[in-house]
Coordinates of C-alpha atoms in Angstrom, one line a residue:
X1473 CA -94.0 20.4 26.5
X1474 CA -96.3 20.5 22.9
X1475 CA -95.5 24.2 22.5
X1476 CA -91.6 23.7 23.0
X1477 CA -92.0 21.1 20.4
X1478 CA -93.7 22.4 18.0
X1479 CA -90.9 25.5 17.9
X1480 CA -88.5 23.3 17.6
X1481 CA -90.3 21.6 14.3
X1482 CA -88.4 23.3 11.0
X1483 CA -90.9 25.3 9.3
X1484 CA -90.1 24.6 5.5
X1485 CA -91.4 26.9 2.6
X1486 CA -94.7 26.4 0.6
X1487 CA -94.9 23.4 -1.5
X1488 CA -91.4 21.6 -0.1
X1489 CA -90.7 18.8 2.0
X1490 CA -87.6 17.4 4.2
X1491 CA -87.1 15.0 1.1
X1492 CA -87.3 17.4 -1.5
X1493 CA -84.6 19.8 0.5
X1494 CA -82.1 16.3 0.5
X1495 CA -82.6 15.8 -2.8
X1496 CA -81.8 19.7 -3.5
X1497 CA -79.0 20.0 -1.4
X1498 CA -77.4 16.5 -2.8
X1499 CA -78.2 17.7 -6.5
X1500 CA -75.9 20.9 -5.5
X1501 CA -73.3 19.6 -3.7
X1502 CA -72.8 17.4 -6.8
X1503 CA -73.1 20.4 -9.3
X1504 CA -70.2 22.0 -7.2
X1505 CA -68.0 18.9 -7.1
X1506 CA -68.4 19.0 -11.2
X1507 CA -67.5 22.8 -11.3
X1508 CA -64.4 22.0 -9.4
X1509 CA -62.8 19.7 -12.1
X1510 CA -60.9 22.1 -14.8
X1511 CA -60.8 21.2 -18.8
X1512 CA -57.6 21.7 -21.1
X1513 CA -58.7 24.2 -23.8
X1514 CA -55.3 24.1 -26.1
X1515 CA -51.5 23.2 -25.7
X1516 CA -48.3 24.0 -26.7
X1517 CA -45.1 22.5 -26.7
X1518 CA -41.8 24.2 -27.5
X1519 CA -38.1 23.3 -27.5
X1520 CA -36.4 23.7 -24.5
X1521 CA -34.0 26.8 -24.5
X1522 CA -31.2 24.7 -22.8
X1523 CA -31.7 22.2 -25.1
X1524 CA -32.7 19.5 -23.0
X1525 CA -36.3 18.3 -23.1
X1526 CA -39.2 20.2 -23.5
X1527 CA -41.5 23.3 -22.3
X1528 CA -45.2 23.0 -22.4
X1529 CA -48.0 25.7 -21.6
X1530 CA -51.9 24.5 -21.0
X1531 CA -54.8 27.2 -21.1
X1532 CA -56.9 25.7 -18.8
X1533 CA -61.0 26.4 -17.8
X1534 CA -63.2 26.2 -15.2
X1535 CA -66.4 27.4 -15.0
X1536 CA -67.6 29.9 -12.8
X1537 CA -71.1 29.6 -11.3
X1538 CA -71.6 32.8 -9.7
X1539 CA -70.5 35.3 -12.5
X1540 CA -71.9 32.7 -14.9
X1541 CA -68.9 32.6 -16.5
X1542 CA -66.0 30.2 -17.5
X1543 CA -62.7 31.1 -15.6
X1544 CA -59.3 31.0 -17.8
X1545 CA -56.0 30.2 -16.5
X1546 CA -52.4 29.3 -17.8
X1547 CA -50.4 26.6 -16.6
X1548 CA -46.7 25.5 -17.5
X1549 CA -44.5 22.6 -17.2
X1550 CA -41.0 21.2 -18.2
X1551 CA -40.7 17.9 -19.9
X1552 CA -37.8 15.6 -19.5
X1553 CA -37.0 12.4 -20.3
X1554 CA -35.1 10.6 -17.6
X1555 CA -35.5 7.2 -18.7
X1556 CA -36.7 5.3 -22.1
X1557 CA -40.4 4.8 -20.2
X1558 CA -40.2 7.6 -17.8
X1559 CA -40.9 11.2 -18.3
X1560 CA -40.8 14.1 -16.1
X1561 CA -43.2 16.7 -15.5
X1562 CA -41.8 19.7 -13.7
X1563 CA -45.4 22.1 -13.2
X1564 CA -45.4 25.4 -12.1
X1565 CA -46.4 26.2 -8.4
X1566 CA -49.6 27.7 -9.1
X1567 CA -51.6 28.6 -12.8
X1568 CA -52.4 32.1 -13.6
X1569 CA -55.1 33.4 -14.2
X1570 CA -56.2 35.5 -17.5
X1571 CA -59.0 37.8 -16.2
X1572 CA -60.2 39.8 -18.8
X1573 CA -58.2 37.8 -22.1
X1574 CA -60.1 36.7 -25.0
X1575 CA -57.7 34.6 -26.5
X1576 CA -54.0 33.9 -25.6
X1577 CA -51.4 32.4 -28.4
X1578 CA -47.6 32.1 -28.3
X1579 CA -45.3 32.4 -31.0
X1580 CA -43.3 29.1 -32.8
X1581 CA -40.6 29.6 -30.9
X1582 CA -42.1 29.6 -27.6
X1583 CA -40.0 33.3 -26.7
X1584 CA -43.4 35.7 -27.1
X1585 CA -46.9 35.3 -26.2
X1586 CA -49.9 37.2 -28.0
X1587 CA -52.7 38.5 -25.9
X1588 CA -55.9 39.7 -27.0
X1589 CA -58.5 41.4 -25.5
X1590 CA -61.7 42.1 -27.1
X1591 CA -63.5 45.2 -26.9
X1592 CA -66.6 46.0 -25.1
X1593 CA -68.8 48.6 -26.6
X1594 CA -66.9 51.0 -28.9
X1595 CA -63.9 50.2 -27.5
X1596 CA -60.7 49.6 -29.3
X1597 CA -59.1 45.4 -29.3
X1598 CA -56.2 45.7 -27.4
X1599 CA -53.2 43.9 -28.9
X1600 CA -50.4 43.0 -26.4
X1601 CA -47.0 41.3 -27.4
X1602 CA -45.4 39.5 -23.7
X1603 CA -41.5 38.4 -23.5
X1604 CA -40.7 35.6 -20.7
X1605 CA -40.6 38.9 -18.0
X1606 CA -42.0 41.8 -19.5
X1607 CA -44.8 43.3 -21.6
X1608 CA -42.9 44.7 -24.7
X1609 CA -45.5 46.2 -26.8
X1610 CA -49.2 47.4 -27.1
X1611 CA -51.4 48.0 -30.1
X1612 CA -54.8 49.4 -29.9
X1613 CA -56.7 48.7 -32.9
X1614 CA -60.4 50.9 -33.4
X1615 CA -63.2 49.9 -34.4
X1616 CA -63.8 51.6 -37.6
X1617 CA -60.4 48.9 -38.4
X1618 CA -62.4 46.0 -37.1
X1619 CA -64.5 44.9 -34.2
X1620 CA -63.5 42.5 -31.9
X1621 CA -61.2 38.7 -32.9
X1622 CA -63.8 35.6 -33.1
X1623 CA -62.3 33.6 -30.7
X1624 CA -64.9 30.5 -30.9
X1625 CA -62.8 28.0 -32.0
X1626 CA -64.7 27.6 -35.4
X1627 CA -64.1 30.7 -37.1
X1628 CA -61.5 31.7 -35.1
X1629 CA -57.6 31.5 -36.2
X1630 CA -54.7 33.4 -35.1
X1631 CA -51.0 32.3 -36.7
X1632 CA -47.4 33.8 -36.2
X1633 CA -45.8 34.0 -39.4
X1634 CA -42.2 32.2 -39.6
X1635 CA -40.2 35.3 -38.9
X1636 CA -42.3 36.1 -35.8
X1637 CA -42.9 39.4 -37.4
X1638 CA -46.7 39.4 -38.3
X1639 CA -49.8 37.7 -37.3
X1640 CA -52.7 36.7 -39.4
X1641 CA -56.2 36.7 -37.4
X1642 CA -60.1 36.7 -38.3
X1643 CA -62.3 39.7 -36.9
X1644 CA -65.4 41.2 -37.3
X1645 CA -65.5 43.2 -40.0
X1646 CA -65.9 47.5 -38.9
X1647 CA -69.7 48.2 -38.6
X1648 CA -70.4 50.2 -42.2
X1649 CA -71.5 53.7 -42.1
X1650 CA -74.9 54.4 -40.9
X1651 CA -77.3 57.1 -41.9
X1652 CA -78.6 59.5 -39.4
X1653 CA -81.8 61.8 -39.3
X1654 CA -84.0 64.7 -37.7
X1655 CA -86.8 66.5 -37.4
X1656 CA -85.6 67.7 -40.9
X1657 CA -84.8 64.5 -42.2
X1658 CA -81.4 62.6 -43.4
X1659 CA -78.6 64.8 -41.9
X1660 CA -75.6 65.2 -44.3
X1661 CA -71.9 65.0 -42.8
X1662 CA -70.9 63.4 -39.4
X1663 CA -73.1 63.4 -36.7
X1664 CA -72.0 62.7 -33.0
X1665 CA -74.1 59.7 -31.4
X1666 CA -75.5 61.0 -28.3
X1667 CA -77.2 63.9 -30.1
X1668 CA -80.5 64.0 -28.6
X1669 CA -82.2 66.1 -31.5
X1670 CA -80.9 63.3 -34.0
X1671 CA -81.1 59.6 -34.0
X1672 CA -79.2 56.7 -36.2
X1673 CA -80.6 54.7 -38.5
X1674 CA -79.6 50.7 -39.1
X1675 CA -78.7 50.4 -42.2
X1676 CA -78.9 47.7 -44.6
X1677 CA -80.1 44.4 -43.1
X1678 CA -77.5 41.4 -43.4
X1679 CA -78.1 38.0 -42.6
X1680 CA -76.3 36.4 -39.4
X1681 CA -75.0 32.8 -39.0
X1682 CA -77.3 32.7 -36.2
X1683 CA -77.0 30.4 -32.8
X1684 CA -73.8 31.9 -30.9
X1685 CA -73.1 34.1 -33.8
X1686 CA -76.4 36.7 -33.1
X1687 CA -75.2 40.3 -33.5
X1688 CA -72.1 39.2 -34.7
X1689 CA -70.6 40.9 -38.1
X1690 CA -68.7 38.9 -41.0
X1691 CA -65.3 36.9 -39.8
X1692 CA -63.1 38.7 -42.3
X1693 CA -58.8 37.8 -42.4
X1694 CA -56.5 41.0 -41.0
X1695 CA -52.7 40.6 -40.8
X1696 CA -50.8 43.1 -37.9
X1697 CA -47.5 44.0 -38.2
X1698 CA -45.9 44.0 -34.6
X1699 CA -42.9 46.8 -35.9
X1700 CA -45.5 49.2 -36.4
X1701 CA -48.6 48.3 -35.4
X1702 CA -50.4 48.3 -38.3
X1703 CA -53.5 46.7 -39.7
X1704 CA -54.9 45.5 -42.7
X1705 CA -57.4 43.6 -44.0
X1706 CA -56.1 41.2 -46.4
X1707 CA -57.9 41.6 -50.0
X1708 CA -59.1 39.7 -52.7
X1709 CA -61.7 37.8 -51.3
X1710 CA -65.5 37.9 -52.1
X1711 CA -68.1 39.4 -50.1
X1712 CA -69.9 36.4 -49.8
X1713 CA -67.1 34.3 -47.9
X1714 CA -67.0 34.1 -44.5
X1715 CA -63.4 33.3 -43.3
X1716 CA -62.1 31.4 -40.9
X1717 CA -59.2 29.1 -39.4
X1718 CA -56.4 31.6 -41.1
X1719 CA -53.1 29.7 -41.3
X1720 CA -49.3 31.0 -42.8
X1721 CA -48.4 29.1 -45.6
X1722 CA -44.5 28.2 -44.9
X1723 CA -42.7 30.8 -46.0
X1724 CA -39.7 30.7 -48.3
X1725 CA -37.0 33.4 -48.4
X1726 CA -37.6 35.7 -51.5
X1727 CA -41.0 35.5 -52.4
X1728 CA -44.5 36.5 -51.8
X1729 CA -45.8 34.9 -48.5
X1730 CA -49.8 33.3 -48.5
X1731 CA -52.5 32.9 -46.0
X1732 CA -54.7 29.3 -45.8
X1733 CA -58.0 29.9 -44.4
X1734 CA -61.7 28.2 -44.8
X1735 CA -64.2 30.1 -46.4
X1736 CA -67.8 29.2 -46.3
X1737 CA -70.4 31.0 -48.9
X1738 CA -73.7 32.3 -47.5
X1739 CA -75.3 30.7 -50.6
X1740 CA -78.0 29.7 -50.3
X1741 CA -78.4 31.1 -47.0
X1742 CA -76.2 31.5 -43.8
X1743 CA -78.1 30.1 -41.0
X1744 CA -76.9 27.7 -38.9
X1745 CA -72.9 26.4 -39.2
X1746 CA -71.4 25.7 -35.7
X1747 CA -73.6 22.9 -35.5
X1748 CA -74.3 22.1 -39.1
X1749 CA -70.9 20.1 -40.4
X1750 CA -73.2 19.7 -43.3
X1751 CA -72.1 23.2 -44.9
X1752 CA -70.2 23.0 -47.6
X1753 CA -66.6 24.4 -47.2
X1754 CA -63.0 24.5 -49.0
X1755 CA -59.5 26.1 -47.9
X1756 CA -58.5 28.8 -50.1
X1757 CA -54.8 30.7 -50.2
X1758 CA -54.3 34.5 -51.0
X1759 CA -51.2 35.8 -51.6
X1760 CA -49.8 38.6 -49.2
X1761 CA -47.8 40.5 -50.7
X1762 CA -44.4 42.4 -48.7
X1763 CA -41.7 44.6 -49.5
X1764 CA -39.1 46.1 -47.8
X1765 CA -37.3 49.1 -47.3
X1766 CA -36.1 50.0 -44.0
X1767 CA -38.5 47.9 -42.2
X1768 CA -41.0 45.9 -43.8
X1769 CA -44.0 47.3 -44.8
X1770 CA -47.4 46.3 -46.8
X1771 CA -47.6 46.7 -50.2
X1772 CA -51.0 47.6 -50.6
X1773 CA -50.9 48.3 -54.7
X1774 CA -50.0 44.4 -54.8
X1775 CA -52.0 43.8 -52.0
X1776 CA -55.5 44.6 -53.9
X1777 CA -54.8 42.5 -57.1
X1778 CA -54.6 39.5 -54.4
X1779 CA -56.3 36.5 -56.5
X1780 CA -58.0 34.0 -54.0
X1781 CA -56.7 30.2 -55.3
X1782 CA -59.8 27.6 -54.5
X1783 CA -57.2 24.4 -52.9
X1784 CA -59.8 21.7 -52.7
X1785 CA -62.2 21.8 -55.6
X1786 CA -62.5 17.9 -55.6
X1787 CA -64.1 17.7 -52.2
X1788 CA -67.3 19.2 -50.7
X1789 CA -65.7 19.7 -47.5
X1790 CA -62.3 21.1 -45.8
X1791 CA -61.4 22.4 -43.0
X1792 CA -58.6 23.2 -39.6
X1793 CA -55.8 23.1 -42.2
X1794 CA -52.3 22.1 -40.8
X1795 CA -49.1 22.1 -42.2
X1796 CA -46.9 19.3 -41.4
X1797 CA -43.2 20.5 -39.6
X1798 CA -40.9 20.0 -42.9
X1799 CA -43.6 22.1 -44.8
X1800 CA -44.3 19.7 -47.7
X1801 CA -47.8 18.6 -46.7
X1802 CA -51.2 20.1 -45.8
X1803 CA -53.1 18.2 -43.6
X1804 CA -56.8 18.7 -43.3
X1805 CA -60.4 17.4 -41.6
X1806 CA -63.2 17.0 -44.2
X1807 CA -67.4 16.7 -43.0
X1808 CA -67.9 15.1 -46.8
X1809 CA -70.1 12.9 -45.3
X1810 CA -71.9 15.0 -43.7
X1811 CA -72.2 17.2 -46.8
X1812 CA -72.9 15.0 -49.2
X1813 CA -75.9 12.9 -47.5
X1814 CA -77.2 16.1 -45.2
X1815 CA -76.5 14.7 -41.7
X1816 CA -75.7 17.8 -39.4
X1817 CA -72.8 15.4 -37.8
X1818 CA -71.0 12.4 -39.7
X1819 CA -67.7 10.8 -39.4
X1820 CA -64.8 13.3 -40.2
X1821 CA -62.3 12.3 -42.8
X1822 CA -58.6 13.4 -42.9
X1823 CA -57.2 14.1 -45.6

């Protein structure tokens, strides 16, 4: 009677009790009940192509415990208006998953969708241009163009010009050459990588804006050109800006289009910024120059005479520029509180 008792008593590991184990298994339960709940990441809306009401797309996350990871998915909607007080939502079935996608932006107009995916290793970023049914074009850009889109949400900024034919991002820029030796010493020429009798050095040192930015290179502006594929790095700006936030200026028929962006200075240093609203910053505009013959093309003469124009000298502080939709007005956030008394997080002005 004792011994059948005594193996039916739970034997619990060293140092827990039955309490312990509730208090465990409550604590988890509640962690997955929290998991479970999604978060809206960004929105869109775009005219309806009938017309009538609205079409709206969500990028959606949820975090994923086991591949400690967030998951990303896409969900879409219709919006009517039935009534003055009643609106309509019409959702999609099920969201769609983006496995793999590092950032996902659709054009004005609501007819194309950008995807990026962002290299790992010494892989190329991988550029791909969606329709409402089909995948309509593919750009592979290397890395000796630039390593992978910051896709943050502080430096981060990706914007379809008016035309829909180019788009205006910030990237890493490519990793600079790096010197290799031997046995003999500094080897002159190119050298492959996995050449066991040579090894590469790591060139100079730069400083990082440390916390999630650790091994991350500058945020430099590139613009692509979706006729052709091609990339370039938009000139005129100093070494010591890091840019973010890129915007298109609205464009007007005839002349030169521009590029808004924030730019920070590493001076006096660099570390710390996603959490530090306390570093100065202003929005800037470069011109980006275009001509065309046949289909448009870069002019890259023009292009490097680019002069950088400093838009808010008055104030310590600018940033997430916004145009509003007739194109007369730019609408920013400013941390000048923050910046002028030294408080990593004050209120935000608009401005």
């Amino acid at each position: 009677m004792d011994s059948s008792k005594a193996g039916s008593v739970k034997e619990l590991p060293v140092g827990l009790d039955e309490a312990t184990e509730e208090e465990y298994a409550s604590l988890s339960k509640l962690l997955q009940d929290f998991t479970c709940i999604s978060s809206i990441d960004k929105a869109w809306i775009f005219k309806s192509e009938r017309g009538i009401g609205s079409q709206a797309m969500f990028l959606v996350s949820q975090p994923n415990l086991l591949a400690n990871k967030s998951r990303k998915f896409v969900l879409s909607t219709g919006i009517s208006k039935e009534m003055i007080n009643n609106v309509n939502f019409q959702w999609a079935p099920f969201p769609v998953e983006m496995a793999g996608v590092s950032i996902i932006v659709p054009s004005p107009s609501g007819s194309k969708l950008l995807v990026i995916r962002n290299p790992e290793n010494e892989s190329p970023s991988l550029f791909e241009i969606w329709s409402s049914s089909r995948l309509e074009k593919e750009f592979q850009v290397p890395q000796s163009v630039h390593g992978s889109v910051y896709a943050d949400g502080w430096f981060e900024g990706i914007s379809w010009n008016s035309d829909e034919s180019l788009i205006a991002y910030v990237a890493e820029e490519p990793c600079p050459c790096k010197p290799f030796f031997d046995y003999q010493g500094y080897k002159r020429g190119s050298t492959k990588d996995k050449e066991c009798s040579s090894w590469k050095g790591q060139g100079d040192w730069e400083e990082e804006w440390g916390e999630c930015y650790a091994g991350k290179r500058q945020p430099a502006p590139f613009v692509i050109h979706l006729n052709s594929g091609e990339v370039h790095a938009v000139k005129g700006i100093a070494k010591s800006l890091s840019v973010g936030q890129v915007i298109w200026a609205p464009s007007v028929e005839g002349t030169d289009q521009y590029l808004i962006f924030v730019g920070w200075s590493a001076d006096p240093r660099k570390l710390g910024i996603k959490y530090c609203k306390n570093r100065p910053c202003a929005l800037y505009a470069v011109k980006v120059p275009l001509y065309k013959s046949g289909a448009a093309r870069f002019d890259l003469k023009s292009m490097e005479k680019s002069t950088l124009v400093n838009l808010t000298q008055s104030i310590s502080s600018a940033f997430f520029p916004r145009f509003s939709p007739d194109g007369k007005f730019l609408v920013f956030l400013s941390a000048k509180a923050s910046v002028d008394s030294g408080a990593h997080s004050a209120t935000d002005s608009l401005h």
